[in-house]
Coordinates of C-alpha atoms and ligand atoms in Angstrom, one line a residue:
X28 CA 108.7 114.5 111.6
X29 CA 106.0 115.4 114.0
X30 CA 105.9 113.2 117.3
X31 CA 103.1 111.3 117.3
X32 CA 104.2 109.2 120.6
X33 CA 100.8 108.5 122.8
X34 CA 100.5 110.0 126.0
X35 CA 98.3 108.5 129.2
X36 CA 95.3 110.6 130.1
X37 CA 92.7 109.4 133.0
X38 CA 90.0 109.4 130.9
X39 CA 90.3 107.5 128.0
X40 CA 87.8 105.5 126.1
X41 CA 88.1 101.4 126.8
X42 CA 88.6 99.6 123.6
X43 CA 87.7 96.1 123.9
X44 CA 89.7 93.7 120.9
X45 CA 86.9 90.6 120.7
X46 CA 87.0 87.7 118.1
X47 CA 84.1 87.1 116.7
X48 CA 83.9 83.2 118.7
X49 CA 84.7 85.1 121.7
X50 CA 82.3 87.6 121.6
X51 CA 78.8 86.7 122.7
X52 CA 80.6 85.5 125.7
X53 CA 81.7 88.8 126.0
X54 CA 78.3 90.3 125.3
X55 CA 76.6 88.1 127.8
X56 CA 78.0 90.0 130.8
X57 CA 77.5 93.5 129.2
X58 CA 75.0 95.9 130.0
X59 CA 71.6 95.9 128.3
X60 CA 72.1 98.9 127.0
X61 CA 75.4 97.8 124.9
X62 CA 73.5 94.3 124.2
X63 CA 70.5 96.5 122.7
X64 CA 72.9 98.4 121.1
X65 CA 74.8 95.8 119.5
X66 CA 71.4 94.2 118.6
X67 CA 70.2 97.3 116.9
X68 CA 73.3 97.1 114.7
X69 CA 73.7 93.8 114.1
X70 CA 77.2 93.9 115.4
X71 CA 79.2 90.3 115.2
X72 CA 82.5 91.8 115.9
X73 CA 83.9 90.6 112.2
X74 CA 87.5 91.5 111.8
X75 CA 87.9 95.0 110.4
X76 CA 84.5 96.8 111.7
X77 CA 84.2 98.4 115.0
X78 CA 81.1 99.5 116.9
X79 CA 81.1 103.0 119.3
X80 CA 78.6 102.2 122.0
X81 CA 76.8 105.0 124.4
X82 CA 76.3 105.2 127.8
X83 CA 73.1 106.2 129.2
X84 CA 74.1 109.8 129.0
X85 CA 74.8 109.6 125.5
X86 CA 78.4 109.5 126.0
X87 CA 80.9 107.3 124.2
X88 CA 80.7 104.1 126.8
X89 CA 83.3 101.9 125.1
X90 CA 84.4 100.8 121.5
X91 CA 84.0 97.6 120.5
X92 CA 86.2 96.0 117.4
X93 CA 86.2 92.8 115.7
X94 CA 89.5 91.3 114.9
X95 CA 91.6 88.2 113.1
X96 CA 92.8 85.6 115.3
X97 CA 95.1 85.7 116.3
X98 CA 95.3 89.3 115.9
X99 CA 97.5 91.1 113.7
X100 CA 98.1 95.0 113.5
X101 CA 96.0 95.9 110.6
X102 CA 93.4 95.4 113.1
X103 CA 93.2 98.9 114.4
X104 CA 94.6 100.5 111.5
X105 CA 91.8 102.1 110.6
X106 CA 90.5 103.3 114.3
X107 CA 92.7 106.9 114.7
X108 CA 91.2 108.4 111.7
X109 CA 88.0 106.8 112.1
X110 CA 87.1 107.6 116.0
X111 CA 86.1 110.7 117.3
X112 CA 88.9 112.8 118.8
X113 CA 89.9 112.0 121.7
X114 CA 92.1 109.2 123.7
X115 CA 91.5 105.4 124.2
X116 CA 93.2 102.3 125.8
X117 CA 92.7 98.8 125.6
X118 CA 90.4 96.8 128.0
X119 CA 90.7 93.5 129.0
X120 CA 93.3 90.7 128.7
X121 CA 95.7 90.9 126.1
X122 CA 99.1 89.7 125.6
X123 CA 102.1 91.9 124.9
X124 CA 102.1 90.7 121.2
X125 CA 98.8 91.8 121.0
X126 CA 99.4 95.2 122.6
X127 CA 102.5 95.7 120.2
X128 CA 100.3 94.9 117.4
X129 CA 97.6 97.1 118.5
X130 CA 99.0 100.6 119.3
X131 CA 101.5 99.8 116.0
X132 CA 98.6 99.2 113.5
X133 CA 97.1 102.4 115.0
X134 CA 99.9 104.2 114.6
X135 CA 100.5 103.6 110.9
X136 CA 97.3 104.1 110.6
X137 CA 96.8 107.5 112.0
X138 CA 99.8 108.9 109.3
X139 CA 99.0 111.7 107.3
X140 CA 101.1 113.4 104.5
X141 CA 101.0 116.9 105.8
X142 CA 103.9 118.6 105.0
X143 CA 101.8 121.2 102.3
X144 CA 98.4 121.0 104.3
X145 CA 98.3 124.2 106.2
X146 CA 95.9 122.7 108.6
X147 CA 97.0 118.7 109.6
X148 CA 94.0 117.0 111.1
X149 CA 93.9 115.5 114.6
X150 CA 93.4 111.8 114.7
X151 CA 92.2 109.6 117.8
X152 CA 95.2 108.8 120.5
X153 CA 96.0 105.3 122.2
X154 CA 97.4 104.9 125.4
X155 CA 100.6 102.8 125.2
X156 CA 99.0 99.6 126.2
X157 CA 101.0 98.1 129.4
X158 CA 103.5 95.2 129.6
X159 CA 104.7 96.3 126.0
X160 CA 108.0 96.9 124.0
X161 CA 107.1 99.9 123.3
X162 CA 110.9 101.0 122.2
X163 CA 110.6 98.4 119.0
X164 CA 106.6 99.5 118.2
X165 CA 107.8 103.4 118.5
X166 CA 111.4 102.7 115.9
X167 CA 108.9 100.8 113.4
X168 CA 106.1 103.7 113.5
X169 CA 109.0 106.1 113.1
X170 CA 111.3 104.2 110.8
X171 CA 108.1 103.7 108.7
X172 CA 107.0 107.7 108.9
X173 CA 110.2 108.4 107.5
X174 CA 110.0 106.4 104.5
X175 CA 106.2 107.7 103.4
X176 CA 107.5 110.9 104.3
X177 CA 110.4 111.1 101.8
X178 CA 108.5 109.1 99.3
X179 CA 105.5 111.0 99.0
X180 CA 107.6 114.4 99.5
X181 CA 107.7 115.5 95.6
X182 CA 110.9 116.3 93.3
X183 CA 110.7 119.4 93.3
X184 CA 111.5 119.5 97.1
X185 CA 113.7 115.8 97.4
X186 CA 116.2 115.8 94.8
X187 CA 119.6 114.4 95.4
X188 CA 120.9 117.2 97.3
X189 CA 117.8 116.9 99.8
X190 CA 117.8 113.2 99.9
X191 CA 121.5 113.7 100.8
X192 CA 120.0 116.2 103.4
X193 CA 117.6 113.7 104.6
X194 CA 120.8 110.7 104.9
X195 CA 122.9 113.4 107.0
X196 CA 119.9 114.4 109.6
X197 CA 119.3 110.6 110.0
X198 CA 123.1 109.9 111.0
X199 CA 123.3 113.3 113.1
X200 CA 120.4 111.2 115.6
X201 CA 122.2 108.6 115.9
X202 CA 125.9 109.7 115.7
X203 CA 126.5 107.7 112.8
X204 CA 129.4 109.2 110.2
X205 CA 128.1 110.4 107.0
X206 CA 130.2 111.0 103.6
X207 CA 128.7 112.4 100.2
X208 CA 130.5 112.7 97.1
X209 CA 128.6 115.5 94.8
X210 CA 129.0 115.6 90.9
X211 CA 132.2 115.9 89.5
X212 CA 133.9 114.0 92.3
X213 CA 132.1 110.7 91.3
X214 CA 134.1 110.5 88.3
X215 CA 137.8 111.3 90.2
X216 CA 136.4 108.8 92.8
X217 CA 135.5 106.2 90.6
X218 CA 131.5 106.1 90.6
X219 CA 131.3 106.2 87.0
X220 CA 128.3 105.0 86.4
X221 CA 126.3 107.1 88.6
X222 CA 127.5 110.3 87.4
X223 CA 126.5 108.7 83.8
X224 CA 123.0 108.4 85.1
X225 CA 122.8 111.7 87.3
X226 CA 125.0 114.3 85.1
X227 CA 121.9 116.0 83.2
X228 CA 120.1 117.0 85.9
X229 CA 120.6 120.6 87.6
X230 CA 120.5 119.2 90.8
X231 CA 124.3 117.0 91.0
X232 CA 124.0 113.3 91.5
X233 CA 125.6 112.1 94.7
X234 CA 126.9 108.6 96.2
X235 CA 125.7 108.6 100.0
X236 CA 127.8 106.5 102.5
X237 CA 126.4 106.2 106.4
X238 CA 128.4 103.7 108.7
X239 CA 127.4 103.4 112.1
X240 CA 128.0 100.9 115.2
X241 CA 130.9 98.5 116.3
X242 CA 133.4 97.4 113.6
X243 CA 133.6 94.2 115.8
X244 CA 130.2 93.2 115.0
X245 CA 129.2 91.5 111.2
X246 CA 128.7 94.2 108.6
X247 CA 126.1 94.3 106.9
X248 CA 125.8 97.1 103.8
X249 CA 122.2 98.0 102.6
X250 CA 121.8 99.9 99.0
X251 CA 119.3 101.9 98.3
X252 CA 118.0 103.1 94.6
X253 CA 117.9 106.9 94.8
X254 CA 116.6 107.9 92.0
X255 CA 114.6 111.2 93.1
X256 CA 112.4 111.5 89.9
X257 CA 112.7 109.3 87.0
X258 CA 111.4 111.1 83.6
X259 CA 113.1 108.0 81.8
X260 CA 115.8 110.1 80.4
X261 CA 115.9 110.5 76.2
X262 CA 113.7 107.2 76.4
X263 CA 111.4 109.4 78.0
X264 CA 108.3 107.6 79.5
X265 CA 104.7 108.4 78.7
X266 CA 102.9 111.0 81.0
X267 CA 101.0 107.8 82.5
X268 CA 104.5 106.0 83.6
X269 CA 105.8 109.1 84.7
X270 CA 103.7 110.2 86.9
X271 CA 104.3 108.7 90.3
X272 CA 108.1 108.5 89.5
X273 CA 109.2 111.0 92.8
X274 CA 108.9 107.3 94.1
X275 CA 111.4 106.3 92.6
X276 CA 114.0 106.8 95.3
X277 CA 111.7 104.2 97.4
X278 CA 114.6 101.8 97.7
X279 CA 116.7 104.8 99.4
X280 CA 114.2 105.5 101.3
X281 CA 113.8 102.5 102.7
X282 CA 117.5 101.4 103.5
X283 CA 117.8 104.7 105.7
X284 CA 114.2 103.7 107.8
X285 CA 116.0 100.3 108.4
X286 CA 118.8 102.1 109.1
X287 CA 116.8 104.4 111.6
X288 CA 115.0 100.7 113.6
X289 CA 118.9 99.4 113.2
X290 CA 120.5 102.4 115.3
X291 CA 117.5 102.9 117.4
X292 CA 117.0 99.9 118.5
X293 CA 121.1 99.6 118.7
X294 CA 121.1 95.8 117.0
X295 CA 124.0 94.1 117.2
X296 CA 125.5 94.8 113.4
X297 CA 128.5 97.4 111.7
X298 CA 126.1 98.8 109.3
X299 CA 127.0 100.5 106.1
X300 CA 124.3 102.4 103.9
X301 CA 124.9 103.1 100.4
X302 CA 122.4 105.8 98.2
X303 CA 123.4 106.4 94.8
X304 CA 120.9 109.4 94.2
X305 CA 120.3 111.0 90.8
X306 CA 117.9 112.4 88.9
X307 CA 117.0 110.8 85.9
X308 CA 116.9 113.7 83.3
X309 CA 117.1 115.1 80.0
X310 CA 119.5 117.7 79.2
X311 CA 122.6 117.8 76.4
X312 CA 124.4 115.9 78.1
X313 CA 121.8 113.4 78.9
X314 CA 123.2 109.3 78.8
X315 CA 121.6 108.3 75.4
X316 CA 120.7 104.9 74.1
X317 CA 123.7 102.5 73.3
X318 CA 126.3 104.8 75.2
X319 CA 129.0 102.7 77.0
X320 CA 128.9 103.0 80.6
X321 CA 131.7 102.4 82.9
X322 CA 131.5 101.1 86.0
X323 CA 133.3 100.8 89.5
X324 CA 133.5 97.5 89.2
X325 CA 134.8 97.4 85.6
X326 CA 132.4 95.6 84.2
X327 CA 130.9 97.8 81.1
X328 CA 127.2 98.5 80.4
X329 CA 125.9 99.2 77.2
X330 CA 122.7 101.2 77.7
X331 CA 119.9 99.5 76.0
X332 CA 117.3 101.6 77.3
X333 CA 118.0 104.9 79.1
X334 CA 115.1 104.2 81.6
X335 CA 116.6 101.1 83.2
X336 CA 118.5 103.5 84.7
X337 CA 118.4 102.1 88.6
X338 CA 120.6 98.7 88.0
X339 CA 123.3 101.0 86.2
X340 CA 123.7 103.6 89.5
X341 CA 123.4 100.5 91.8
X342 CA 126.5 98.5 89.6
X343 CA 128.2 101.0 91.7
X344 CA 126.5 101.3 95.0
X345 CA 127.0 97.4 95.4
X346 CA 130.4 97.4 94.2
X347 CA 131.1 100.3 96.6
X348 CA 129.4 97.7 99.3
X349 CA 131.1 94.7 98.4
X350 CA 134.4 96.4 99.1
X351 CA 133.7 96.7 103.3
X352 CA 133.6 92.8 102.9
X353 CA 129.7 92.8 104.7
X354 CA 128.8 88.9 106.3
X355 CA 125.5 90.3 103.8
X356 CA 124.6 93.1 101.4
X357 CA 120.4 93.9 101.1
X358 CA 119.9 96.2 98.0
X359 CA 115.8 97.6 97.8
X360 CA 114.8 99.4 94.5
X361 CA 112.1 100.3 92.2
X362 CA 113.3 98.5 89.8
X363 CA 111.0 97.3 87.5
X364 CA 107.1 97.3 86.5
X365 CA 108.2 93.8 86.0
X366 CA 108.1 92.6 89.0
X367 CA 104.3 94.2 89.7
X368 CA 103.4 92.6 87.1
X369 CA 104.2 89.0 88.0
X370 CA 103.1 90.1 91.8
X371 CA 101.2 93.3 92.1
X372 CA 102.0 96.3 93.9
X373 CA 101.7 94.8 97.6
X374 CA 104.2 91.9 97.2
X375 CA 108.0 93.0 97.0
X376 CA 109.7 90.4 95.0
X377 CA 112.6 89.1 96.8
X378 CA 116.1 87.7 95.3
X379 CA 118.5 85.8 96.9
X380 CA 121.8 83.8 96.2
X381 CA 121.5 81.5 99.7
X382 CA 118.3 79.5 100.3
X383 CA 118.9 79.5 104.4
X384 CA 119.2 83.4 104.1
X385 CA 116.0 83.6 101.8
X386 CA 114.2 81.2 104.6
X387 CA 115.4 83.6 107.4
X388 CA 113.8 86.5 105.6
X389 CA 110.9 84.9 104.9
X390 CA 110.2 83.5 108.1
X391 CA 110.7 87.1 109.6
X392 CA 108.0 88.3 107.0
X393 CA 105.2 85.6 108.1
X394 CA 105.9 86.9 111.8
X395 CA 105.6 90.2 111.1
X396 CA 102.7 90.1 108.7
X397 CA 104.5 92.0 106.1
X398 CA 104.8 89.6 103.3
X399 CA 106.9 88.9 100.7
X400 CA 107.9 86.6 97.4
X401 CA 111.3 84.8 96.3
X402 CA 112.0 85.3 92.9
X403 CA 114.5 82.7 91.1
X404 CA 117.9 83.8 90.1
X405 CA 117.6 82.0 87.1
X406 CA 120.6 81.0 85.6
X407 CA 119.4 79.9 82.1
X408 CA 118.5 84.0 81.7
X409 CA 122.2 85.0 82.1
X410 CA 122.5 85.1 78.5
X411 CA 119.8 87.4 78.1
X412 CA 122.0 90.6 79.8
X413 CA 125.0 89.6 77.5
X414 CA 126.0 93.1 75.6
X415 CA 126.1 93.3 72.2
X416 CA 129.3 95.8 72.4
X417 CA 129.9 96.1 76.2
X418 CA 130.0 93.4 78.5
X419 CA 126.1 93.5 80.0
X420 CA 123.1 95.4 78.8
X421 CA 121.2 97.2 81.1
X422 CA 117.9 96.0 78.2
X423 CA 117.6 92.6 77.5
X424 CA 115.6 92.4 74.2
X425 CA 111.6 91.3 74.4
X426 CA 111.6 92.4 77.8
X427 CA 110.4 89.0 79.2
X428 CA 111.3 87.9 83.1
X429 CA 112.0 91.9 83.5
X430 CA 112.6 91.2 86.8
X431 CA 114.8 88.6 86.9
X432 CA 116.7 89.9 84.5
X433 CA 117.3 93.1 86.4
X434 CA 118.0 90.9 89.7
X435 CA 120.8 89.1 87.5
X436 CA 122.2 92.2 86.3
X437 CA 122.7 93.3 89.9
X438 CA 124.2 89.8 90.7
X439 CA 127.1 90.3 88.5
X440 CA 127.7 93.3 90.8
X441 CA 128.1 90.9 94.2
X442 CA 131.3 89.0 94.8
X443 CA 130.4 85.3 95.7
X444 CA 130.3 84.7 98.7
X445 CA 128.7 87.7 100.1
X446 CA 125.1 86.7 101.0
X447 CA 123.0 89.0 99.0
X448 CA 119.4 89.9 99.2
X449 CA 117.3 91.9 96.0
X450 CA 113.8 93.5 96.5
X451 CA 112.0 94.9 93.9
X452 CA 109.4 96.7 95.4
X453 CA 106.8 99.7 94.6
X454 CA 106.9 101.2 97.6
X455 CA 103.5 103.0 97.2
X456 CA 99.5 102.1 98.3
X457 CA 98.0 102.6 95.0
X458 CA 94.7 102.5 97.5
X459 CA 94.1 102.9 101.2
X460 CA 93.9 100.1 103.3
X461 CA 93.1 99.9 106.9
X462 CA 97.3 101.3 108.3
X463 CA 98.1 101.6 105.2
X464 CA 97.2 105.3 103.4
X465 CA 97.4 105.8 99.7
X466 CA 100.8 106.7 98.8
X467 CA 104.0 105.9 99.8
X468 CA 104.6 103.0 101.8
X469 CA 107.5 100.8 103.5
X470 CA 107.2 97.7 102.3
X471 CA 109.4 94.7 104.1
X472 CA 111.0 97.4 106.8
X473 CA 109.3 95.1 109.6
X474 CA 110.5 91.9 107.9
X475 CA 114.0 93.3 107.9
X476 CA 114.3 94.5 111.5
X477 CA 112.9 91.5 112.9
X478 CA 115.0 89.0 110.7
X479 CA 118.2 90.9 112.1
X480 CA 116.9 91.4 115.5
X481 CA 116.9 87.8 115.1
X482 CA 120.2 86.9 114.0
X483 CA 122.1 89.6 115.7
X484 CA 120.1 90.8 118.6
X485 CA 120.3 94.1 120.6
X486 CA 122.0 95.6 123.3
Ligands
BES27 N1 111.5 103.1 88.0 C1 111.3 102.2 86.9 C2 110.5 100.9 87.3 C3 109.1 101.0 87.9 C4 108.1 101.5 87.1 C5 108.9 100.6 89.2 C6 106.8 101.5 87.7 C7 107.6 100.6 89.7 C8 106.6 101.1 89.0 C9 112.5 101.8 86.2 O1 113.6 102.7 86.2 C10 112.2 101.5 84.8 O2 111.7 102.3 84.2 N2 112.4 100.2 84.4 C11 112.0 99.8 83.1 C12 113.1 98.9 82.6 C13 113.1 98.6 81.1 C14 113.3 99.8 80.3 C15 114.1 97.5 80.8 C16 110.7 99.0 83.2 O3 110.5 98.2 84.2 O4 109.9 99.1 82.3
ZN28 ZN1 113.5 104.1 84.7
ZN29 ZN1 113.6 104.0 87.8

């Protein structure tokens, strides 16, 4: 991961943040060569546009850039890659929230997937804007790196032995203990169910287990899907579906940037991270339609479809969770089209069997202006994921509330009493935005950190 910290410099570029009601105020007192300047542009300082104004030597004076009120970060996610090279800081008055929100929107903003460019392109600095946390903003830009990273990294370089890789470099940082149990061993160790899924590819599945922090403190367990390509297995998917399916490990990626703003930022929780990561392939020995699947738990899948192959390796994963007796299990997946269906690609769909837990996460996602939507747990559906010969199906017939029905197959997985949070989420831009480039994306990561920076807080 390239550091991408910002350093100070004497002669950076002032960036003044104006709202469009504060502005002509603002203008009033500026030169009349900037008021010309904005005149000649027809600059109102809108949220999302920016305006580089001279100085009489034909210099860049200052930048000036609309945003929301109140501000939120994707307010300078566009500015790194669109300013000239070079460094800038923020003029003015500005809170602290505004500072965070500021350098972090920039940050994600200046990301670039550059691991096969041979030359990376330089984007625009910003100082590290004073009287800011900039510890939190720096484990969020970093956290979120890592997940784009290993998303967009393809399959032919991240299968499950190099998302196992990736797990074990992330718990060397932070001293955290890291087991993996390759192929065969699943079976003798009773993961049954994710060897079923992982056994045709070349590359062996794996069950990753991180545990880090005091065992005195709550535990909380987060399961990520790991599926490192998804071809759909014998029900293979069309070249259309298939095509963006290196993201399907999204989930894993996610729990381990959590992981990374968890350990950094040292929050109060024992936290366990489980990866079941496979590849979903086609071989012999590939799982084929209406095989019988055991599982950790016991509970026996009959394999409807061999492409709703993520809920069969996580039956394990959570059972594997559920047996460190967490306060709270978070599970994130690319589960289903589903859920983008009922909610597009930017809105993770979020399951949850206690309503004061669902409000806490929410809560955290309207501060942290990364969105998301409950789902119901529907209980009239149950019947739909009854098996026909095994106890569940991992294909309810007719396909309708896909997403549901995949959230209440993963319930059966969770004891009660363990609070349990589900996202289904795509974990991908399908277009750039301003912080956002197309590609893949961590979706919730902020909403998570701050919603257990809330409840557990930090030493
Ligand atoms: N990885 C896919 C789900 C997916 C597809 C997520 C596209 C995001 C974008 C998953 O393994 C899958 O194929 N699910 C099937 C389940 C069906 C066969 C019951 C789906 O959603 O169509
Ligand atoms: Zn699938
Ligand atoms: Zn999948």
């Amino acid at each position: 991961m390239s550091d991408t910290r910002q350093s100070k410099t004497s002669k950076a570029t002032p960036i003044h943040l104006l709202h469009e009601s504060r502005f002509d105020a603002w203008l009033s007192s500026a030169s009349p060569l900037i008021q010309n300047w904005v005149a000649a542009h027809a600059f109102k300082a809108a949220s999302g546009k920016h305006l580089v104004a001279p100085g009489s030597d034909g210099a860049i004076d200052c930048v000036i850039v609309g945003v929301s009120d109140p501000m939120i970060l994707w307010d300078t996610g566009s500015l790194a890659k669109a300013l000239p090279v070079g460094s800038y800081a923020l003029a003015g008055d500005y809170s602290p929230a505004e500072g965070e929100a500021a350098l972090l929107g920039w940050l994600l903003g200046s990301y670039e997937f550059d691991r096969y460019k041979t030359a990376a392109p330089a984007t625009a600095i910003l100082e590290i804007p004073s009287g800011i946390d900039a510890k939190q903003v720096n484990a969020i830009h970093d956290a979120t790196r890592l997940v784009r990273d290993l998303v967009n990294t393809p399959a032919n370089d991240l299968g499950p032995s190099a998302l196992a890789a990736a797990a074990e470099s992330l718990a060397k940082e932070f001293a955290a203990d890291c087991k993996i149990i390759v192929g065969d061993d699943l079976l003798t160790q009773n993961y049954p169910a994710v060897h079923a899924v992982g056994r045709a590819a070349s590359d062996a599945p794996r069950l990753i287990e991180m545990t880090w922090g005091n065992p005195a403190h709550p535990t909380i367990a987060l399961v990520g899907k790991g599926v490192c390509f998804d071809s759909g297995g014998l029900d293979i998917k069309p070249a259309a579906g298939m095509k963006l399916m290196k993201k399907d490990m999204g989930g894993a990626a996610h729990v381990l940037g959590i992981a990374h703003c968890i350990m950094a930022l040292k929050i109060n929780v024992h936290l366990k991270v489980l990866i079941p990561a496979v590849e979903n392939a086609i071989s012999g020995n590939a799982m084929r339609p209406l095989d019988v699947v055991k599982t950790r738990a016991g509970i026996t899948i009959e394999i409807g479809n061999t492409d709703a192959e993520g809920r069969v390796i996580l039956a394990d994963a959570l059972a594997r969770a559920a047996e460190s007796n967490p306060t709270l299990i978070i599970d994130f997946a690319t589960l289903t089209g589903a859920a983008r269906v009922a909610l597009g690609t930017e809105l993770p769909a979020l399951f949850c069997n206690d309503d004061s837990f669902a409000q806490d996460i929410l809560a955290a996602g309207d501060r942290a202006a990364d969105p998301l939507w409950r789902m119901p747990l529907w209980p009239g559906y149950r019947k739909m994921i009854e098996g026909k010969v095994a106890d569940i199906t991992n294909s309810p017939e007719g396909g309708f509330a896909g997403a549901i029905t995949a959230a209440l197959f993963l319930e059966r997985f969770v004891p009660a009493g363990i609070l349990w949070a589900h996202l289904d989420i795509m974990a991908w831009n399908v277009a750039s935005k301003p912080g956002r480039p197309e590609g893949g994306e961590a979706l919730c990561l902020r909403t998570m950190t701050d919603m257990l920076l809330t409840k557990y807080g930090r030493t």
